[in-house]
mmCIF file of C-alpha atoms in Angstrom:
data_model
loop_
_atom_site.group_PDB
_atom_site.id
_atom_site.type_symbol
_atom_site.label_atom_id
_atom_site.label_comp_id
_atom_site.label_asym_id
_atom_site.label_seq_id
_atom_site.Cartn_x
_atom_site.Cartn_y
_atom_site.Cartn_z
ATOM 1 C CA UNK A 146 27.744 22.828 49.987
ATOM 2 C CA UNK A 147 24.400 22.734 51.071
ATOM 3 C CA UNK A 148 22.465 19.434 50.716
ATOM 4 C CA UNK A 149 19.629 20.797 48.457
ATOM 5 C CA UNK A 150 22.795 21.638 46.174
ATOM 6 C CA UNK A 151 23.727 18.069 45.989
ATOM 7 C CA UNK A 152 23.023 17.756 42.322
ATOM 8 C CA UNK A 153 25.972 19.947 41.522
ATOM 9 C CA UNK A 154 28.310 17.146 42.336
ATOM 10 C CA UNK A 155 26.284 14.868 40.351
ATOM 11 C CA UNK A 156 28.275 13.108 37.093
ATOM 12 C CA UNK A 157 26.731 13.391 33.299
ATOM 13 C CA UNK A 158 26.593 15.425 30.640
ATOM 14 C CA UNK A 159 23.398 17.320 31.776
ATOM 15 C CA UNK A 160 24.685 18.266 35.134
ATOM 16 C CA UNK A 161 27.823 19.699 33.281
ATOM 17 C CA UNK A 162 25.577 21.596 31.254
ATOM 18 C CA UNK A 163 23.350 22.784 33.994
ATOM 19 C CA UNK A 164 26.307 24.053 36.186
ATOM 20 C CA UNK A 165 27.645 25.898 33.214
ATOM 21 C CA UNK A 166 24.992 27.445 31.993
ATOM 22 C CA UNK A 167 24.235 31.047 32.850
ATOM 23 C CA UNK A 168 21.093 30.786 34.408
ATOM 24 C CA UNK A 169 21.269 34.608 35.573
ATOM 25 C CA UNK A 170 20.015 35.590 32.232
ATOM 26 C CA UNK A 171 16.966 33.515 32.673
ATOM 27 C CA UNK A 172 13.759 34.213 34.703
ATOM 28 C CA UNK A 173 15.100 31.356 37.148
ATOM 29 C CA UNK A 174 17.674 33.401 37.825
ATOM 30 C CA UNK A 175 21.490 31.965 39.626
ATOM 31 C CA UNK A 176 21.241 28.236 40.936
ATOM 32 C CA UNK A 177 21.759 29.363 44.386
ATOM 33 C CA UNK A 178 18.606 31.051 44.190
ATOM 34 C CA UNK A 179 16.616 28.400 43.618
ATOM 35 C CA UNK A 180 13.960 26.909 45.475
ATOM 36 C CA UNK A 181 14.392 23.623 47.154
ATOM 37 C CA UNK A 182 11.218 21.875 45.372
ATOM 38 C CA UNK A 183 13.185 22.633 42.005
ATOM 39 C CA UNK A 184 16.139 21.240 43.500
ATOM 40 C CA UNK A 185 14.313 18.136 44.688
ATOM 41 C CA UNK A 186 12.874 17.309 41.317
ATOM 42 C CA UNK A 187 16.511 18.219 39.690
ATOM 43 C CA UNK A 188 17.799 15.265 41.641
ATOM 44 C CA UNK A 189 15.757 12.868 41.070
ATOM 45 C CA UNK A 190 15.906 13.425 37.214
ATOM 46 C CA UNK A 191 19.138 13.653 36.853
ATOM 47 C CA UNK A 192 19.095 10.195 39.290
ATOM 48 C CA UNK A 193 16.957 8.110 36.896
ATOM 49 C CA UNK A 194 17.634 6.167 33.700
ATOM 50 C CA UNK A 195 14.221 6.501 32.059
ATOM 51 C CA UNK A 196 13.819 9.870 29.966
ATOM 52 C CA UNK A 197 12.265 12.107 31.997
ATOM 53 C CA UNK A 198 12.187 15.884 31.188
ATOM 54 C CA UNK A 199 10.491 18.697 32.987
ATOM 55 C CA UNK A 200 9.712 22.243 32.725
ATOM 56 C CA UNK A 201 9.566 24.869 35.071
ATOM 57 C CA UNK A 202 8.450 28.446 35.819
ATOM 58 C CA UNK A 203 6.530 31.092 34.552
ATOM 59 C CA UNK A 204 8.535 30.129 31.069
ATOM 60 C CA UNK A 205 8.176 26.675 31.809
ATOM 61 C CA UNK A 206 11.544 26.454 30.928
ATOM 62 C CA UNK A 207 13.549 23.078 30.042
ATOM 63 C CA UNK A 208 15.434 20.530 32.180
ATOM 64 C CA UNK A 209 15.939 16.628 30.880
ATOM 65 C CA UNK A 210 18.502 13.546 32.151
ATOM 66 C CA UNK A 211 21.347 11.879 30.548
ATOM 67 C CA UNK A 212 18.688 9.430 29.207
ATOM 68 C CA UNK A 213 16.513 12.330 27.540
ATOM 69 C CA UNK A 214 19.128 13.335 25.194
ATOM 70 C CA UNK A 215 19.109 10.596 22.222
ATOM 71 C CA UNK A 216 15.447 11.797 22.093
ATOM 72 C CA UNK A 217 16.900 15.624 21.843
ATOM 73 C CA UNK A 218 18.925 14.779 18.254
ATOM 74 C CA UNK A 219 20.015 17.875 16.604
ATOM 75 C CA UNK A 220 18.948 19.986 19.381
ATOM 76 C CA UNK A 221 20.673 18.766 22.184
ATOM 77 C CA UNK A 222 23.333 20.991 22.317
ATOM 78 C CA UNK A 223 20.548 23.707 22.574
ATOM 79 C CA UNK A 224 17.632 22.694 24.822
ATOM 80 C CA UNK A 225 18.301 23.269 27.985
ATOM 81 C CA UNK A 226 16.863 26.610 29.933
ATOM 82 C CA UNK A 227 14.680 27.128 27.007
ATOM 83 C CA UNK A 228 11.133 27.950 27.033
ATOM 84 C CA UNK A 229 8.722 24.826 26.125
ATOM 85 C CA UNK A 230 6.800 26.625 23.577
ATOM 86 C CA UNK A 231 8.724 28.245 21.923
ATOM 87 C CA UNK A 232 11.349 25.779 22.024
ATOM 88 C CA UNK A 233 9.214 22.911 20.823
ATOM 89 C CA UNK A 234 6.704 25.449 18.660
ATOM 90 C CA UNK A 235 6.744 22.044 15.658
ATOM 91 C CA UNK A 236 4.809 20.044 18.313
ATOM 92 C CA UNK A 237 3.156 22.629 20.501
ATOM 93 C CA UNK A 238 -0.555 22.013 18.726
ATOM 94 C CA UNK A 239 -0.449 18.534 19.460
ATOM 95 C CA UNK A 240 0.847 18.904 23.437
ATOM 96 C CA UNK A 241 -0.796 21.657 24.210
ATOM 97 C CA UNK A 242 -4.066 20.130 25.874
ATOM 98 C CA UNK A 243 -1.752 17.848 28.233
ATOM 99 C CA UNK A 244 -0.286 21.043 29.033
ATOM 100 C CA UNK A 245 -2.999 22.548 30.218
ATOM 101 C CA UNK A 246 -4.709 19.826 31.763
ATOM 102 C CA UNK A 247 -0.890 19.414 33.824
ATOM 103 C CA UNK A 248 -0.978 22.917 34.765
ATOM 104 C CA UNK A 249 -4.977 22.978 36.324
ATOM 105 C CA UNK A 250 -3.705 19.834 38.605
ATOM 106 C CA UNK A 251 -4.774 16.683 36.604
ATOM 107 C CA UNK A 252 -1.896 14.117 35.195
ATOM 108 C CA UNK A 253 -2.222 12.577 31.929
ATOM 109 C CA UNK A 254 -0.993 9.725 30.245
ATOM 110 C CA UNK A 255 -0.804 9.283 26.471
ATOM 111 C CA UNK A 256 0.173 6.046 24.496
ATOM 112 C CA UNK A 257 1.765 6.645 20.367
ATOM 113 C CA UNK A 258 0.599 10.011 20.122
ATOM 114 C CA UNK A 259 1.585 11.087 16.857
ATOM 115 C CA UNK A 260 3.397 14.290 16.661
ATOM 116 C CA UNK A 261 5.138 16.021 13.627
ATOM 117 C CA UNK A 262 8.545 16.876 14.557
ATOM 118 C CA UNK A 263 11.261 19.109 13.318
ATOM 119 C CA UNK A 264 14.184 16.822 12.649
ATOM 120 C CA UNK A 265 17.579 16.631 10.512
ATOM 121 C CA UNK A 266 15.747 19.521 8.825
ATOM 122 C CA UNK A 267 12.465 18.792 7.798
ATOM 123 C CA UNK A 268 9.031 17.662 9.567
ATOM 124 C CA UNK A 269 9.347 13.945 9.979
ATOM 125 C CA UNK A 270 6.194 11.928 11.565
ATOM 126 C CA UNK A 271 6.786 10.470 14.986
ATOM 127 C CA UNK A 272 5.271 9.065 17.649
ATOM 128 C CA UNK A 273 5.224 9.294 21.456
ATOM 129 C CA UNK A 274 3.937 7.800 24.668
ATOM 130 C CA UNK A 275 4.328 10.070 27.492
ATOM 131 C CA UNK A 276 2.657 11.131 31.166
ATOM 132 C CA UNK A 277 2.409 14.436 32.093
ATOM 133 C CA UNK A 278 2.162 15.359 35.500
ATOM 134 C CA UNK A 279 2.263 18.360 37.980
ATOM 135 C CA UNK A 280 5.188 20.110 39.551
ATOM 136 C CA UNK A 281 4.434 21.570 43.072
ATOM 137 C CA UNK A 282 6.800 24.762 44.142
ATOM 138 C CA UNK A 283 7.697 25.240 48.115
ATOM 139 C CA UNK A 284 4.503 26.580 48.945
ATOM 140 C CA UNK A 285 2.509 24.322 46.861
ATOM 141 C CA UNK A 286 1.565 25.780 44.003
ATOM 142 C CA UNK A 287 1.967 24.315 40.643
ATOM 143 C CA UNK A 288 5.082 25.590 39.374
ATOM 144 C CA UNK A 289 5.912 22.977 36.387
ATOM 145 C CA UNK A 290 5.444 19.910 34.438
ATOM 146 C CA UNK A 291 7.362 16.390 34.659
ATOM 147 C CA UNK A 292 7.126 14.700 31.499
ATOM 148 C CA UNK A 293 8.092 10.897 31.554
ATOM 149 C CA UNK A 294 8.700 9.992 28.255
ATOM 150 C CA UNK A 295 9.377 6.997 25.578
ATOM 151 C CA UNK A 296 9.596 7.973 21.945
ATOM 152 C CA UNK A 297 7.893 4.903 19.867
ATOM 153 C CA UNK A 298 8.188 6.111 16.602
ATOM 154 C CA UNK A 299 9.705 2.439 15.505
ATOM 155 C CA UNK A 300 7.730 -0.014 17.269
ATOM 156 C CA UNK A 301 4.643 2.442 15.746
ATOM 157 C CA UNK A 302 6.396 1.674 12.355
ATOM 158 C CA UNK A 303 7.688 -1.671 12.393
ATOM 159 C CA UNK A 304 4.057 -2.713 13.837
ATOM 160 C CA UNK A 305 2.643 -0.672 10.685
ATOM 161 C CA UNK A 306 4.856 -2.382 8.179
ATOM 162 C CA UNK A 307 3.688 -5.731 9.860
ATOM 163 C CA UNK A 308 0.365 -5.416 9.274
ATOM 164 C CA UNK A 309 1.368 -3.906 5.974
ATOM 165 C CA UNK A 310 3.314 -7.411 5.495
ATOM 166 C CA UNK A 311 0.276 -9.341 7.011
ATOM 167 C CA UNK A 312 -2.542 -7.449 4.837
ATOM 168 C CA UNK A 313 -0.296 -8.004 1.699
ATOM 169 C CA UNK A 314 0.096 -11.708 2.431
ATOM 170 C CA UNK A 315 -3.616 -11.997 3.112
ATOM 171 C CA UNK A 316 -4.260 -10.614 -0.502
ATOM 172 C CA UNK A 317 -1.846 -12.834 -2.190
ATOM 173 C CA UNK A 318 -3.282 -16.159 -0.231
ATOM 174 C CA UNK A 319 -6.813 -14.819 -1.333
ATOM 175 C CA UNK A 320 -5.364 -14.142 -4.741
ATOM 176 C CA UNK A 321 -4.091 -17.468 -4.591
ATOM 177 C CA UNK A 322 -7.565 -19.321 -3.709
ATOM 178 C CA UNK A 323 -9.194 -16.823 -6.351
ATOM 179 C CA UNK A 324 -6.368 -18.433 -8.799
ATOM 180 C CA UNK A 325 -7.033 -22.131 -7.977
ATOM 181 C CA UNK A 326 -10.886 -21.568 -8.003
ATOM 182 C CA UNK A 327 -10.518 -20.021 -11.571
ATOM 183 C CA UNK A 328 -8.434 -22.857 -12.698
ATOM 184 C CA UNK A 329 -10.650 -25.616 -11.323
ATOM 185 C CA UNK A 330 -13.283 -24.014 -13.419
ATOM 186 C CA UNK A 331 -10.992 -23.678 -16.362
ATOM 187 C CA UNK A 332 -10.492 -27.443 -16.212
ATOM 188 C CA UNK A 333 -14.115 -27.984 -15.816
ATOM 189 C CA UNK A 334 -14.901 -25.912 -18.676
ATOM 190 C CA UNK A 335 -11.795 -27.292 -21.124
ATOM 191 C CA UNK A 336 -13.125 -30.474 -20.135
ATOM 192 C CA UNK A 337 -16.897 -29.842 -21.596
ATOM 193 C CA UNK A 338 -15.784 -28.007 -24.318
ATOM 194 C CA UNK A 339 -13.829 -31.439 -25.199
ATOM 195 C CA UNK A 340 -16.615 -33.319 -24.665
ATOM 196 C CA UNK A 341 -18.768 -31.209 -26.855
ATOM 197 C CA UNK A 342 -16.370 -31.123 -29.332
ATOM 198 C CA UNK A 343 -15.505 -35.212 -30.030
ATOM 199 C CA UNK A 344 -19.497 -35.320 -29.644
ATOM 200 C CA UNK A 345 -19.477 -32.621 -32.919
ATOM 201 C CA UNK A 346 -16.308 -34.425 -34.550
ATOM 202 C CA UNK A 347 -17.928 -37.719 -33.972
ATOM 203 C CA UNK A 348 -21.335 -36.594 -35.472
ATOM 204 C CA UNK A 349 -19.629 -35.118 -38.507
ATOM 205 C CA UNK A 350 -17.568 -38.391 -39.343
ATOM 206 C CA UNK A 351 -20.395 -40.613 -39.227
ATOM 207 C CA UNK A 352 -22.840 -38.275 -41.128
ATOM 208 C CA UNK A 353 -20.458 -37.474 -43.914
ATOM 209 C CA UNK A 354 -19.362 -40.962 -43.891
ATOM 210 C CA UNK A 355 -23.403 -41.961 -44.467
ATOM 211 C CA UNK A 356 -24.111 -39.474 -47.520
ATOM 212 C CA UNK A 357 -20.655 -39.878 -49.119
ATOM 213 C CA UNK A 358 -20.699 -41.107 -52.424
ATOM 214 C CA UNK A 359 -16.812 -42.364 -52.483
ATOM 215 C CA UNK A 360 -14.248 -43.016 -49.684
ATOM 216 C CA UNK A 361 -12.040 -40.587 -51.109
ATOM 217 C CA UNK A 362 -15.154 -38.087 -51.352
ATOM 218 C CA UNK A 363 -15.752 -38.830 -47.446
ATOM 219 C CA UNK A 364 -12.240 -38.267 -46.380
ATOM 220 C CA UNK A 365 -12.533 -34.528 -48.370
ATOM 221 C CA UNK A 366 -15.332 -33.494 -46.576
ATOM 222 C CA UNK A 367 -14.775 -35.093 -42.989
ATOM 223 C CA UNK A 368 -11.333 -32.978 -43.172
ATOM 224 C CA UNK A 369 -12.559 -30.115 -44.822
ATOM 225 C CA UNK A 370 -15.424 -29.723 -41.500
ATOM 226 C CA UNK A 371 -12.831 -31.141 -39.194
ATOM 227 C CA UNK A 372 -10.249 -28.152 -40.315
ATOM 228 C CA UNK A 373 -13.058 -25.943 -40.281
ATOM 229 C CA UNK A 374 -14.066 -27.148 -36.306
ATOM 230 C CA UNK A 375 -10.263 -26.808 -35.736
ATOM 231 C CA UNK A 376 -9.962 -22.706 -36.998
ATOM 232 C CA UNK A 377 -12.728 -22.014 -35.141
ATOM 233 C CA UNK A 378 -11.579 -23.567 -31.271
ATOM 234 C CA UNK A 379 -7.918 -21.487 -32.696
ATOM 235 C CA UNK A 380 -10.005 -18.263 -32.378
ATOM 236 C CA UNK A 381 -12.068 -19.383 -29.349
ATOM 237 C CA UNK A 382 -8.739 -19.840 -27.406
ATOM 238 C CA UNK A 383 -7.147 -16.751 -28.876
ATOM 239 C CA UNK A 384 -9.973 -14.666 -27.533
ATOM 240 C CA UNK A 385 -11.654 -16.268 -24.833
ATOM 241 C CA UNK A 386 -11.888 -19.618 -23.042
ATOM 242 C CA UNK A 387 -16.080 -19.504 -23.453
ATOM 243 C CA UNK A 388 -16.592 -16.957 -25.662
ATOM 244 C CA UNK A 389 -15.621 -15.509 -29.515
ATOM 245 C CA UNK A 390 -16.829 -12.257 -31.365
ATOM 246 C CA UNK A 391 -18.906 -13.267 -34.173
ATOM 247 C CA UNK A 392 -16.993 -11.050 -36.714
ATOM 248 C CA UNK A 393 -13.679 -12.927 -36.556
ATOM 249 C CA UNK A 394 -15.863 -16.431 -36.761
ATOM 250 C CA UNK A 395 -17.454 -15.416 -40.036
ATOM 251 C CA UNK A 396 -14.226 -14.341 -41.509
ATOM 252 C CA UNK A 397 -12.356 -17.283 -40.501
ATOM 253 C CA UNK A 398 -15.382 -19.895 -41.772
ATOM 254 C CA UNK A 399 -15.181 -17.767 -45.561
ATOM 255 C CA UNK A 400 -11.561 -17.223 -45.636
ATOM 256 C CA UNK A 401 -10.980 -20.668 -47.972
ATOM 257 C CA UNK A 402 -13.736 -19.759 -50.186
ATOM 258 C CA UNK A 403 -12.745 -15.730 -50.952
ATOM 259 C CA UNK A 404 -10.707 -15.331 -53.984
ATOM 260 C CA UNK A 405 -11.754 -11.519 -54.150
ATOM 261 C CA UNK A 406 -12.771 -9.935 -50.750
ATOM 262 C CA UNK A 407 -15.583 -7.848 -52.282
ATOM 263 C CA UNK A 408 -17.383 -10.402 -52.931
ATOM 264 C CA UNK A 409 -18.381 -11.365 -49.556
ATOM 265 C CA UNK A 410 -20.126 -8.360 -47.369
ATOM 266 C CA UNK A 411 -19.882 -8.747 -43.917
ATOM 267 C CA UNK A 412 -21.941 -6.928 -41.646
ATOM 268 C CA UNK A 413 -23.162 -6.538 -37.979
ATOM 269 C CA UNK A 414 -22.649 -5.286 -34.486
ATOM 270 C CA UNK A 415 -19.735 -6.711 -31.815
ATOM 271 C CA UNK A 416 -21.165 -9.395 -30.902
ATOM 272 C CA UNK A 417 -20.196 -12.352 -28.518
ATOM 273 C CA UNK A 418 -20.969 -15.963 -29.099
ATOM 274 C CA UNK A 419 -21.074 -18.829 -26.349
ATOM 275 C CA UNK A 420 -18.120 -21.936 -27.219
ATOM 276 C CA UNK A 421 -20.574 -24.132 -28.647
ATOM 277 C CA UNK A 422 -22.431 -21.700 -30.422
ATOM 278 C CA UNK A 423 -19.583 -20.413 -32.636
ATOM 279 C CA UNK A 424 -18.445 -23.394 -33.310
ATOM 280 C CA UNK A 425 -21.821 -24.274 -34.760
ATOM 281 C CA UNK A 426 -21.944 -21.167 -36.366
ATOM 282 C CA UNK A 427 -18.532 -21.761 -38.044
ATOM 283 C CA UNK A 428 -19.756 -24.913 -39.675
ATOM 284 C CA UNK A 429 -22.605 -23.735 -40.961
ATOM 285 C CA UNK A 430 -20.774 -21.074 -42.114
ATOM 286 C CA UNK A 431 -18.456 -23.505 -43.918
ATOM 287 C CA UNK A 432 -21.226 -25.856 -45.366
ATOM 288 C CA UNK A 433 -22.847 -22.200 -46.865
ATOM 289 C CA UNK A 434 -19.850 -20.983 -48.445
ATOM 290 C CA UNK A 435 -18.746 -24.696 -49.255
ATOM 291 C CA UNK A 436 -21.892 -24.951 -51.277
ATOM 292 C CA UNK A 437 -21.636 -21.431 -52.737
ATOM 293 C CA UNK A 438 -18.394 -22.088 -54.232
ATOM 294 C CA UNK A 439 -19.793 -25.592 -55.986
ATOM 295 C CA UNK A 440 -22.578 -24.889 -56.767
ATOM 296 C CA UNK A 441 -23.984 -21.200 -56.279
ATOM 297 C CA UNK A 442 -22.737 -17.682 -56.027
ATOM 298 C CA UNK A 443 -19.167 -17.568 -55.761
ATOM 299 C CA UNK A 444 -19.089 -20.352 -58.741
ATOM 300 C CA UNK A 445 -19.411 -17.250 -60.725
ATOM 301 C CA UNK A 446 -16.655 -14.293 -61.128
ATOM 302 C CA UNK A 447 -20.454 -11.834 -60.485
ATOM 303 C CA UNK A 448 -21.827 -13.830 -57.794
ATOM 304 C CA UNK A 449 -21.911 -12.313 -54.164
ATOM 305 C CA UNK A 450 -22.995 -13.258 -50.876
ATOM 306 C CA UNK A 451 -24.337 -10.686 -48.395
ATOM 307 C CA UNK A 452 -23.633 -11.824 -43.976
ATOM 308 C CA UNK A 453 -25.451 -9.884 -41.665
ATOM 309 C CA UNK A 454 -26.644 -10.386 -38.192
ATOM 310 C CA UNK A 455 -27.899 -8.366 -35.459
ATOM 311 C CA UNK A 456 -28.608 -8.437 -31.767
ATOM 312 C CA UNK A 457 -32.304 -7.322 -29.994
ATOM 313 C CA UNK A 458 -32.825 -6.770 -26.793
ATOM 314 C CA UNK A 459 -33.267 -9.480 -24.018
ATOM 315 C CA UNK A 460 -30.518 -11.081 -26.392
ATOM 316 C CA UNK A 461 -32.277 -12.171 -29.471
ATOM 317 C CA UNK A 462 -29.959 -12.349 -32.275
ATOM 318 C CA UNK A 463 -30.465 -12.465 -36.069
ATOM 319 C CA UNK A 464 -28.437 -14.068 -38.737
ATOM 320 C CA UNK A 465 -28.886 -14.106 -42.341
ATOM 321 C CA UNK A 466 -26.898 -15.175 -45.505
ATOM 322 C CA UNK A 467 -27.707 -14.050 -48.669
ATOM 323 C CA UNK A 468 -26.231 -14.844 -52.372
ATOM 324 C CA UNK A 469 -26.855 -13.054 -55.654
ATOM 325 C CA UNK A 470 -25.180 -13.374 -58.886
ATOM 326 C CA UNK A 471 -24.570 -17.114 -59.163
ATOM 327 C CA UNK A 472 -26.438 -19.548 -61.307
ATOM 328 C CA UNK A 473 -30.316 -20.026 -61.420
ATOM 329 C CA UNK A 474 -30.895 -21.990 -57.694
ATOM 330 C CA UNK A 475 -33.373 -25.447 -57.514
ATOM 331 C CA UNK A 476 -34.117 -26.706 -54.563
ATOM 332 C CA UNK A 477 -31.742 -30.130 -54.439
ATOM 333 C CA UNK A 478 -33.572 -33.261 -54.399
ATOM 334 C CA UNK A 479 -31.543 -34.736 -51.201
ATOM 335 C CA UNK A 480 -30.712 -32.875 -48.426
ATOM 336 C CA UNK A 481 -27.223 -33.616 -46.699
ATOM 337 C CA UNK A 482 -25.693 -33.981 -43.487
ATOM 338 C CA UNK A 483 -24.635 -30.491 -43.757
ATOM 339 C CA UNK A 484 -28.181 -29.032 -45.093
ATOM 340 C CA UNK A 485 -29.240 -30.651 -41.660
ATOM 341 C CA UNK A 486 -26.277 -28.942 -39.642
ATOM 342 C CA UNK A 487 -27.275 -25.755 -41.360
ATOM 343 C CA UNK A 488 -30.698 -25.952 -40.163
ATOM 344 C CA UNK A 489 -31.312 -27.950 -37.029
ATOM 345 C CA UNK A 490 -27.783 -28.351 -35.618
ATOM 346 C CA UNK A 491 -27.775 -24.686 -35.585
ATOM 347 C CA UNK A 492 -31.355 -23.813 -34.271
ATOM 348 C CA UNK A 493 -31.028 -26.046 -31.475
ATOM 349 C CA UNK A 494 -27.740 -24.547 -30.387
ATOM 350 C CA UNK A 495 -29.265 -20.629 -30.409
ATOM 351 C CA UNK A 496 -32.894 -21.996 -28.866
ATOM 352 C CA UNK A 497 -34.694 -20.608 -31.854
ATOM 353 C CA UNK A 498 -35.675 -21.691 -36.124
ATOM 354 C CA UNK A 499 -33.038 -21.576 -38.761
ATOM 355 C CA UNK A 500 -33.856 -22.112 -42.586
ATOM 356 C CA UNK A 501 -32.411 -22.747 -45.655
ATOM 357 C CA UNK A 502 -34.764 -21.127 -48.860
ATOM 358 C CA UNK A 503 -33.823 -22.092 -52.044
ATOM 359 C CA UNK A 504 -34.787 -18.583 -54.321
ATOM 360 C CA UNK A 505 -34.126 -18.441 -57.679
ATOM 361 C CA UNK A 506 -32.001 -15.014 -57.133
ATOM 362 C CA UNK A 507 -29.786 -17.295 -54.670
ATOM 363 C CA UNK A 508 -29.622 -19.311 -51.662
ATOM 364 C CA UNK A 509 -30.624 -17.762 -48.263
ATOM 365 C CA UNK A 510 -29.932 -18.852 -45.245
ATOM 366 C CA UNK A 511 -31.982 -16.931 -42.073
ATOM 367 C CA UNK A 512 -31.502 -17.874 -38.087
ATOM 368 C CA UNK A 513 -33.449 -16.189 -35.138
ATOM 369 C CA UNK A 514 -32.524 -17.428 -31.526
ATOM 370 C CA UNK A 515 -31.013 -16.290 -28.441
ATOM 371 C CA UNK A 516 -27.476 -15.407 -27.450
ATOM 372 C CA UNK A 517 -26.160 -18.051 -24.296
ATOM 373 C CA UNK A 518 -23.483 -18.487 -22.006
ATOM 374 C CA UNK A 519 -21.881 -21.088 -22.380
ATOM 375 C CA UNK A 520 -23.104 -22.303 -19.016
ATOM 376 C CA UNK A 521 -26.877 -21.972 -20.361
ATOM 377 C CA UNK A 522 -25.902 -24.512 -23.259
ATOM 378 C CA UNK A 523 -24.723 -27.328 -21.048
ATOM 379 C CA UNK A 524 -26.880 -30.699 -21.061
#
């Protein structure tokens, strides 16, 4: 056997394939006609344990190793002899400039190219990292293509899905210091809003206390404001921890006094008010419709009472209670802890003036201030 034809001996799969195949159909023509620089780079090929395919000829047709074929899947039963383009026409587009390059004399070297690759059926994504490099016939003239080759489609992946991991944990840690941040200034704000709120209880037990004209008269009306204070921090924490829409605070602050809802009109844009300022709103609220059902409007089956508010721009808000119907209204002799909580409690809380007018067609009750956050009231 002649020593270029060495390889025929060789063991594997591939050079059991190669000495079977009928090359005579092929532009290559019979092995014995072969020239030795194809033999040369057959042997060394087949020799080697890193994947390592190469094409040759005017067809650039296929040759690969023993260690090439895991990469071959489905189609290593059919590669071999075949023409590289046509053969591998899913992934031609994305070789074809290190083909061409290979073939004009310069080698190339590509790391986790991504090619999509007809596999098990269907186009699957996949990545490679390869070197192509010139094949030099007897009389040296390129005559082929050695490709040296490592698929990395799973180290691509698993590195993705890493940094998929990594990102993901990164979000949750930030999501996590966003948390904590938002609950250290939950705590901060539940622990003015406490504050603010034993400073209103404590104000409203020692003024009711001071005008009452009987202990058991004093223990009605602290608990009547107390339960009033109480309903309205129930809708501030059902809604928001610093905020409450004006609408639900009215109807919450009337709701003891309504025997008939159409006597009580409520009226007025969404509108949201600061902790402290619905909660002063509420009792004011309270002491109006309080006083309504004693002594004015809704002590009468006619009487009504009119709530409206509205909001201008740059956040200047309007409020206004109104009564008609009741008895004929004098202006009382004495004004009350809760004539003063109507009036100056309130217009300190919205930054503005707040009235009580005593007409004879009922009591009114105006406010003009400025909407807050709840950060803007603290002091």
């Amino acid at each position: 056997m002649n020593h270029q034809m060495h390889f025929l001996g060789s063991p594997g799969q591939v050079a059991d394939e190669i000495r079977a195949f009928d090359w005579s159909a092929t532009s290559l023509g019979p092995i014995e006609g072969w020239p030795p620089a194809l033999l040369t780079t057959l042997r060394q090929v087949l020799a080697t344990r890193q994947p390592m395919c190469f094409w040759w000829g005017d067809d650039l047709l296929q040759f690969h190793n023993d260690a090439y074929l895991p990469i071959l899947a489905e189609r290593v039963s059919s590669a071999l002899g075949q023409p590289f383009r046509e053969y591998w026409s899913d992934v031609w587009v994305g070789v074809e400039p290190f083909v061409t390059r290979a073939m004009a004399g310069e080698g190339t070297w590509m790391e986790n190219l991504p090619l999509r690759i007809l596999r098990n059926g269907e186009i699957q994504e996949s990545y490679w990292s390869f070197s192509y490099s010139p094949l030099y016939d007897d009389q040296g003239v390129i005559a082929g293509i050695l490709n040296v080759v490592t698929e990395t489609t799973n180290a691509v992946l698993d590195r993705r899905a890493l940094q998929e991991a990594y990102q993901e944990a990164q979000r949750h840690l930030t999501e996590r210091e966003q948390h904590e941040e938002e609950l250290k200034l939950l705590n901060r704000e539940l622990a003015h809003r406490m504050k603010n709120t034993l400073a209103m209880v404590q104000s409203i037990v020692t003024q009711s206390l001071r005008t009452a004209t009987s202990i058991p008269d004093a223990a009605a009306t602290i608990g009547a404001r107390i339960q009033t204070l109480a309903k309205a921090q129930d809708v501030l924490t059902g809604m928001s921890v610093t905020a409450a829409e004006i609408t639900t605070i009215a109807k919450v602050a009337v709701a003891p006094h309504v025997d008939d809802a159409r006597r009580i009109e409520i009226n007025g844009p969404r509108v949201f008010l600061s902790a402290q300022q619905a909660l002063g709103l509420s009792l004011a609220i309270h002491e109006l419709a309080t006083n309504a059902t004693k002594y004015g409007a809704l002590s009468r089956p006619e009487g009504r009472v009119s709530i409206r508010w509205d909001k201008q721009a740059d956040d200047r808000f309007t409020f206004d209670w109104q009564e008609t119907g009741g008895p004929l209204v004098t202006e009382p002799t004495r004004r009350g802890f809760g004539s003063r909580l109507t009036e100056r409690i309130v217009s300190d809380l919205f930054q503005g003036q707040a009235g009580l007018r005593f007409e004879p067609t009922g009591v009114a009750f105006s406010l003009n201030g400025k909407l807050h956050s709840e950060g803007d009231l603290e002091h």
